[in-house]
PDB file of C-alpha atoms in Angstrom:
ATOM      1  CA  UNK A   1      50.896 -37.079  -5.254  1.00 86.00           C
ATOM      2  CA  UNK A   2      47.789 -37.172  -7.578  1.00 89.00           C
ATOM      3  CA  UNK A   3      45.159 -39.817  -7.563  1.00 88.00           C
ATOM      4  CA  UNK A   4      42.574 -39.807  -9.975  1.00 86.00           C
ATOM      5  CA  UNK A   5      39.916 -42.853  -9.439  1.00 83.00           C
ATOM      6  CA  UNK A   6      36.611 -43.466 -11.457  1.00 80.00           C
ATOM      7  CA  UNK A   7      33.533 -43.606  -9.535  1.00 79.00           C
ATOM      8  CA  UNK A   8      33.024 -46.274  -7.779  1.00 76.00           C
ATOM      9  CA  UNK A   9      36.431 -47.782  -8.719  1.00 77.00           C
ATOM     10  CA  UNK A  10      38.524 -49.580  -5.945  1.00 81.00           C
ATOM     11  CA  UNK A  11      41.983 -48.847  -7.599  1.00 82.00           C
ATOM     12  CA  UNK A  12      43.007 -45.463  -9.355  1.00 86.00           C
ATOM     13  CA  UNK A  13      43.003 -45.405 -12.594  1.00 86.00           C
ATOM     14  CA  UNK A  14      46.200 -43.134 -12.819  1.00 89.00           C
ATOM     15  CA  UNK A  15      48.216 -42.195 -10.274  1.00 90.00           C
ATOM     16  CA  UNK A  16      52.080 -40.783 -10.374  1.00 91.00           C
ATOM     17  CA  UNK A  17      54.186 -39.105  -7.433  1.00 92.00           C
ATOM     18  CA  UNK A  18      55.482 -36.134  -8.817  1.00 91.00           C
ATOM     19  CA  UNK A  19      54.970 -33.769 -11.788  1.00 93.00           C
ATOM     20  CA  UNK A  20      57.645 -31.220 -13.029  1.00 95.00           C
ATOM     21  CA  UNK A  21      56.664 -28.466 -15.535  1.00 95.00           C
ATOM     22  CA  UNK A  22      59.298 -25.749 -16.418  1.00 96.00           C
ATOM     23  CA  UNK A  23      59.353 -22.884 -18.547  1.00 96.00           C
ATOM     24  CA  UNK A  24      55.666 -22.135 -20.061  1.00 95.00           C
ATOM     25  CA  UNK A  25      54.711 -19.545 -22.352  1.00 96.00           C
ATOM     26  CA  UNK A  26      51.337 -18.585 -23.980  1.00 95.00           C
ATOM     27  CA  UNK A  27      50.959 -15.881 -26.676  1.00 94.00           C
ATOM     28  CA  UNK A  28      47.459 -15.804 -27.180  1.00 94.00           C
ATOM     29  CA  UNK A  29      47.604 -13.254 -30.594  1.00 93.00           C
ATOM     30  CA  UNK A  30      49.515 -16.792 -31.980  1.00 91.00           C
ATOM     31  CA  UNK A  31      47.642 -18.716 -30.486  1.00 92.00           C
ATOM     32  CA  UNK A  32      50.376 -20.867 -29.232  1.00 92.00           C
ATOM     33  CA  UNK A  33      51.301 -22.289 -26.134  1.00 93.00           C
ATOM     34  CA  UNK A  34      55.246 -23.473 -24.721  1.00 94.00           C
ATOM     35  CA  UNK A  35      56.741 -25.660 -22.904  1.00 95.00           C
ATOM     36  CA  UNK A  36      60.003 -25.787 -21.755  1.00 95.00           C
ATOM     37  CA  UNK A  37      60.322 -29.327 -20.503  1.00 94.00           C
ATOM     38  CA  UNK A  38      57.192 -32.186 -18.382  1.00 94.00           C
ATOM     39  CA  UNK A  39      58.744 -34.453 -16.576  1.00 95.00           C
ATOM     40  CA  UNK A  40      56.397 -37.430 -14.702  1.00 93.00           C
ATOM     41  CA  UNK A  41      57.982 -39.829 -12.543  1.00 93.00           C
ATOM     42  CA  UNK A  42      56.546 -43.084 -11.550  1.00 93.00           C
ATOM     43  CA  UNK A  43      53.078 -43.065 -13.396  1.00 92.00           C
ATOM     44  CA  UNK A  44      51.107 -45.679 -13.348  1.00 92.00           C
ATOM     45  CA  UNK A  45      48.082 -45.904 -15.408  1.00 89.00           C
ATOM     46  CA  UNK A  46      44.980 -48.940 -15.360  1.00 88.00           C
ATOM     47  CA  UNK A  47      43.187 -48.632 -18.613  1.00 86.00           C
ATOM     48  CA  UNK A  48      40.025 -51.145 -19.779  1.00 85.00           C
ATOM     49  CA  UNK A  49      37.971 -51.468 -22.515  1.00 84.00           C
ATOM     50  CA  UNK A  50      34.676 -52.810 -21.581  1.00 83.00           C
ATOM     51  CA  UNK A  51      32.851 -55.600 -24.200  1.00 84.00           C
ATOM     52  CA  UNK A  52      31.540 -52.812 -26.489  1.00 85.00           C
ATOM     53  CA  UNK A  53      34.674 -51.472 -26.815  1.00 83.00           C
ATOM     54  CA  UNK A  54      34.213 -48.335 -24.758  1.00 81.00           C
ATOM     55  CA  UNK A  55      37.245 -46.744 -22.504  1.00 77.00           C
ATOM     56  CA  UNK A  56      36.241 -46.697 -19.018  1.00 68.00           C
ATOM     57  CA  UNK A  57      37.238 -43.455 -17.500  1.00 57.00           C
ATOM     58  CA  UNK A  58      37.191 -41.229 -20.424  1.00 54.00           C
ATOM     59  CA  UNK A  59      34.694 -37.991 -20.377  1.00 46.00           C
ATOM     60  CA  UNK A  60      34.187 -38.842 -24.173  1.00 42.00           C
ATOM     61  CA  UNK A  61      33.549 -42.378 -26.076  1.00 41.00           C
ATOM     62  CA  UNK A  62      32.363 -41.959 -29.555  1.00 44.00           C
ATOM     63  CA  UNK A  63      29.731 -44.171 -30.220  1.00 44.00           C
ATOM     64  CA  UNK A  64      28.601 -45.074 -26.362  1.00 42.00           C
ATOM     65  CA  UNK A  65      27.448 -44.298 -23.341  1.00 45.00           C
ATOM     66  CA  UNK A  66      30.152 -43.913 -20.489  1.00 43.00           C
ATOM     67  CA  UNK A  67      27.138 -44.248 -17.558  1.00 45.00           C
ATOM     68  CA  UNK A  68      25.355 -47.573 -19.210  1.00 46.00           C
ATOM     69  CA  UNK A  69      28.431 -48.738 -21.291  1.00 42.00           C
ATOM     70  CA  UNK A  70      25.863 -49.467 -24.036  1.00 43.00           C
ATOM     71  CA  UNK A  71      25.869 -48.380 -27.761  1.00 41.00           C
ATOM     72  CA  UNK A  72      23.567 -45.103 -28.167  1.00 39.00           C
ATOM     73  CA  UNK A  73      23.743 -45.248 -31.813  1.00 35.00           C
ATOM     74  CA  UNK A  74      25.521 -41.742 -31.911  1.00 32.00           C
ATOM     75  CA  UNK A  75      29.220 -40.295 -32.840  1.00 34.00           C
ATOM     76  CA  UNK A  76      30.583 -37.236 -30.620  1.00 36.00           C
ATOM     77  CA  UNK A  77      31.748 -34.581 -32.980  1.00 35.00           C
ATOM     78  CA  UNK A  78      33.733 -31.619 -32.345  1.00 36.00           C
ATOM     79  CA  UNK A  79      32.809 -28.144 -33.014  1.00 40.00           C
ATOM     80  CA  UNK A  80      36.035 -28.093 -35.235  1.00 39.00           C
ATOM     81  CA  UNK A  81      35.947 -31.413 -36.699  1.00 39.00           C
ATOM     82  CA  UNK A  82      32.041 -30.152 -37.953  1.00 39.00           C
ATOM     83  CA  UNK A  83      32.970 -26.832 -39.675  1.00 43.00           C
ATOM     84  CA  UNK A  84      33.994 -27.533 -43.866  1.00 43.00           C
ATOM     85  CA  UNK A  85      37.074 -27.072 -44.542  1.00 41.00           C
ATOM     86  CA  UNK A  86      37.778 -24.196 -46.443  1.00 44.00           C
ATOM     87  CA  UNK A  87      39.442 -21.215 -45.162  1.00 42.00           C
ATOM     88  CA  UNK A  88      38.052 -18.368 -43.782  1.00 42.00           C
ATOM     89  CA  UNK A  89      38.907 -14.824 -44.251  1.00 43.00           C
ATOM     90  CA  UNK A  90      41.157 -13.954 -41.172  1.00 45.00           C
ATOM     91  CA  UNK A  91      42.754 -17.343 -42.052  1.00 46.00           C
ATOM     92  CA  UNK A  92      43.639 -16.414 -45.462  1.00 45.00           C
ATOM     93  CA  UNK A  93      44.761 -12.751 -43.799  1.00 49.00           C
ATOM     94  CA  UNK A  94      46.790 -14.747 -41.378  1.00 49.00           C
ATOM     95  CA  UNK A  95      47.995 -17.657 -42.427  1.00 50.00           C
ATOM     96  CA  UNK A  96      46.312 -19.495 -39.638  1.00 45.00           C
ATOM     97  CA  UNK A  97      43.230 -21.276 -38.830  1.00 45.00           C
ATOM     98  CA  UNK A  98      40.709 -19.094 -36.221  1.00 57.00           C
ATOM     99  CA  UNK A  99      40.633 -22.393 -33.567  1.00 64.00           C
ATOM    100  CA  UNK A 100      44.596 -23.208 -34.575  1.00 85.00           C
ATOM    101  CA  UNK A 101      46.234 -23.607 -31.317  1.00 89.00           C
ATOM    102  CA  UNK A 102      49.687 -25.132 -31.077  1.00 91.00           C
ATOM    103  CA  UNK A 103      51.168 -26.417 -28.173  1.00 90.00           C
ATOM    104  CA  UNK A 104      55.349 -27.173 -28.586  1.00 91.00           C
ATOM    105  CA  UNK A 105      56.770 -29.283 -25.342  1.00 91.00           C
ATOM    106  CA  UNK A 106      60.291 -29.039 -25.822  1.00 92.00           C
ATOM    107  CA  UNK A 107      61.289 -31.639 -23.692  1.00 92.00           C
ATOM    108  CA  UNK A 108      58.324 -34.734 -22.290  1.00 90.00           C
ATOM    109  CA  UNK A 109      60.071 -37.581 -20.051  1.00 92.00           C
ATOM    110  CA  UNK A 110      58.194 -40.318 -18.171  1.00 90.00           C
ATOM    111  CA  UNK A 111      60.399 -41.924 -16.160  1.00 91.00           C
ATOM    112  CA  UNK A 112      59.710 -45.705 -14.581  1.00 91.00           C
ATOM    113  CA  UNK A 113      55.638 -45.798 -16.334  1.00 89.00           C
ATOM    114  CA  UNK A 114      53.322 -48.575 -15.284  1.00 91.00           C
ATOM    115  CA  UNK A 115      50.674 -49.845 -17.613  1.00 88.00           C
ATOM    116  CA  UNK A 116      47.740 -52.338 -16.786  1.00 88.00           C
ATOM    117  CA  UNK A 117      45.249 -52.590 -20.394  1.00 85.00           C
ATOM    118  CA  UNK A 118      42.089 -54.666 -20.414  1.00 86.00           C
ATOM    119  CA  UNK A 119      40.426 -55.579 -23.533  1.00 87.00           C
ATOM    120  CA  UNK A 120      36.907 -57.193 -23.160  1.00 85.00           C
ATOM    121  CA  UNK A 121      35.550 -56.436 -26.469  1.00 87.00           C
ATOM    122  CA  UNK A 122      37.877 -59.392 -28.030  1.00 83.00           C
ATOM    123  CA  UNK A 123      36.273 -62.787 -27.739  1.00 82.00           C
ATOM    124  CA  UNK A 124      38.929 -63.763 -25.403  1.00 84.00           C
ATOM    125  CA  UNK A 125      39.614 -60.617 -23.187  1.00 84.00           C
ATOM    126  CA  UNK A 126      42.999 -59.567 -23.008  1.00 85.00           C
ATOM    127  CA  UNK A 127      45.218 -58.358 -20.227  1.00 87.00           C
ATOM    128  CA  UNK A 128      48.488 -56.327 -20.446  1.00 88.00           C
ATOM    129  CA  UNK A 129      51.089 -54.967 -18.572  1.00 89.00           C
ATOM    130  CA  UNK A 130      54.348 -52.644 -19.069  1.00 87.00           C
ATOM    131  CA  UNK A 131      56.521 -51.751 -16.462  1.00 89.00           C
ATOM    132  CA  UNK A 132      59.669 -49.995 -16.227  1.00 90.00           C
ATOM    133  CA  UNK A 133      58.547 -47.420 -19.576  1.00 88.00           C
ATOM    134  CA  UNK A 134      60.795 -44.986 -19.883  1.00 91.00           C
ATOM    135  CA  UNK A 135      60.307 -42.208 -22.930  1.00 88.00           C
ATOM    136  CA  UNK A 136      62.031 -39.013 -23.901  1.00 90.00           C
ATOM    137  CA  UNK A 137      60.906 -36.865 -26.720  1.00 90.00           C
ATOM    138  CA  UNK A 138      59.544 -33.471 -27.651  1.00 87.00           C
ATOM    139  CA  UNK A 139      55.801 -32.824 -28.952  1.00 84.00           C
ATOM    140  CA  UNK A 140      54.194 -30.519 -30.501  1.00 86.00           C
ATOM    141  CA  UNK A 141      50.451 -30.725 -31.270  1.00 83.00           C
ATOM    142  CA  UNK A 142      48.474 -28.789 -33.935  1.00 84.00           C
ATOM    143  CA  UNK A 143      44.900 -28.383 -32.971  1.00 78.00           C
ATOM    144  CA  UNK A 144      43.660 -26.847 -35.605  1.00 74.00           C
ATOM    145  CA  UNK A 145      44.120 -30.120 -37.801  1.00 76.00           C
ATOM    146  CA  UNK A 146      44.736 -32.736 -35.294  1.00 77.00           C
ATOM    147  CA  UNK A 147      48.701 -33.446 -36.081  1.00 82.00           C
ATOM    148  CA  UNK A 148      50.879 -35.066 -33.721  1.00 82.00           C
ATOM    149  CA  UNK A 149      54.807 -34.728 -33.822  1.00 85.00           C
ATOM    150  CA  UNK A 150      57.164 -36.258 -32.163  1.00 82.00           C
ATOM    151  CA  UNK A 151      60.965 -35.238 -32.052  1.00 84.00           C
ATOM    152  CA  UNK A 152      63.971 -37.737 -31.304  1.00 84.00           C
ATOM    153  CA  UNK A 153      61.976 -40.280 -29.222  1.00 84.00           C
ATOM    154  CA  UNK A 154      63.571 -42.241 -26.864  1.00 86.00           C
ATOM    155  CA  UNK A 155      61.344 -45.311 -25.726  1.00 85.00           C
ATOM    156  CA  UNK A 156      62.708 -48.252 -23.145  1.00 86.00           C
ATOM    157  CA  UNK A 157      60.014 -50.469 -21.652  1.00 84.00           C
ATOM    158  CA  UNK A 158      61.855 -52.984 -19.313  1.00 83.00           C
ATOM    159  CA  UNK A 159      58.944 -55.574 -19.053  1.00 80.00           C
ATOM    160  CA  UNK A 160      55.647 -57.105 -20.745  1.00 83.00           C
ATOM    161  CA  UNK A 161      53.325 -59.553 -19.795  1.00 82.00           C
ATOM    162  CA  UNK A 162      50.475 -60.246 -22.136  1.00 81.00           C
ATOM    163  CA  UNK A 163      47.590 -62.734 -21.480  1.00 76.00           C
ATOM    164  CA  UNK A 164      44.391 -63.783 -23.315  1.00 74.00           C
ATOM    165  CA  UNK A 165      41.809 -64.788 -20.382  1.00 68.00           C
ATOM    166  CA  UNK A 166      38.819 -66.943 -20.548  1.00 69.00           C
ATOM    167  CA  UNK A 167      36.557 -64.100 -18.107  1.00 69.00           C
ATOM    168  CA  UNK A 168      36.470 -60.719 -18.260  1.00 64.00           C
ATOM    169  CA  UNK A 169      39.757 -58.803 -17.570  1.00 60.00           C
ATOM    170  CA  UNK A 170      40.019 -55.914 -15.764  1.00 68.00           C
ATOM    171  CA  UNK A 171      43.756 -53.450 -15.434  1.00 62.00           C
ATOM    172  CA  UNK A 172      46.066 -55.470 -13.131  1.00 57.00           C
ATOM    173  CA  UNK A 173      44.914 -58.897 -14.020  1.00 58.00           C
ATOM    174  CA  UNK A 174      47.759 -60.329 -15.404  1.00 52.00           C
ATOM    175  CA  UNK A 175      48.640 -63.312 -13.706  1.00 52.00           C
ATOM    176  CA  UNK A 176      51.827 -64.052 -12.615  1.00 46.00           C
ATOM    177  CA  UNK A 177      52.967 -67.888 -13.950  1.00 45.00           C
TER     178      UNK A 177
END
């Protein structure tokens, strides 16, 4: 059962009951790193975006800062996302990029997800929920150059309630009419 609540916060901001990893693999000469299957069952996750547009809860927010929630003027780069792009000589000997991780999950399936989104940087905050998400796919990642893929996704989402509010929102603030 993991919990995982901001400081200070009354209500997790993600929670879920049980987490199944099988099969993993690393081969750190590639640089890669499998997964047979990740299965999470009954997440739920409270997301909100204060009026700045910040993401509460996140280590990083480009642009602001988390402890104040006010704009500091500066962008949060990467090490990677910093270096030119031109290739190196052990990438041209290899074929790969030096930081070029790869991560493959064969098989990712939340089962029964909960969402809760606040929006307060809109002029009229806005609330969301999603219950009853169900996805299936595989994923691979590329860090080397950011890319995403997804393989035969599967996506079911059995209910949404969406609400523009005239006071701040906050995750879970949907109300019911």
């Amino acid at each position: 059962d993991f919990r995982w609540h901001l400081p200070g916060a009354a209500a997790p901001q993600m929670t879920w009951p049980a987490l199944t990893i099988d099969g993993i693999s690393l081969d750190t000469d590639n640089r890669h790193i499998g997964i047979k299957s990740l299965r999470l069952d009954q997440p739920d996750l409270r997301i909100a975006r204060d009026e700045f547009g910040a993401l509460r809860g996140l280590p990083v927010t480009a642009g602001t800062d988390t402890d104040t929630a006010e704009p500091t003027g500066t962008v949060a780069t990467s090490e990677a996302a910093s270096k030119p792009k031109t290739a190196g000589k052990q990438e041209a000997e290899t074929g790969a990029a030096e930081s070029g991780w790869t991560l493959a999950l064969d098989a990712l399936q939340l089962n029964g997800l909960a969402a809760q989104l606040a929006d307060n940087s809109r002029q009229l905050p806005l609330a969301v929920e999603l219950s009853g998400l169900t996805l299936a796919t595989g994923l691979r990642l590329e860090l080397a150059d950011s890319t995403v893929s997804l393989q035969d996704l599967n996506l079911a989402i059995a209910d949404v309630t969406v609400q523009q509010r005239n006071d701040a929102a906050e995750p879970g603030d949907v109300d019911a009419d």
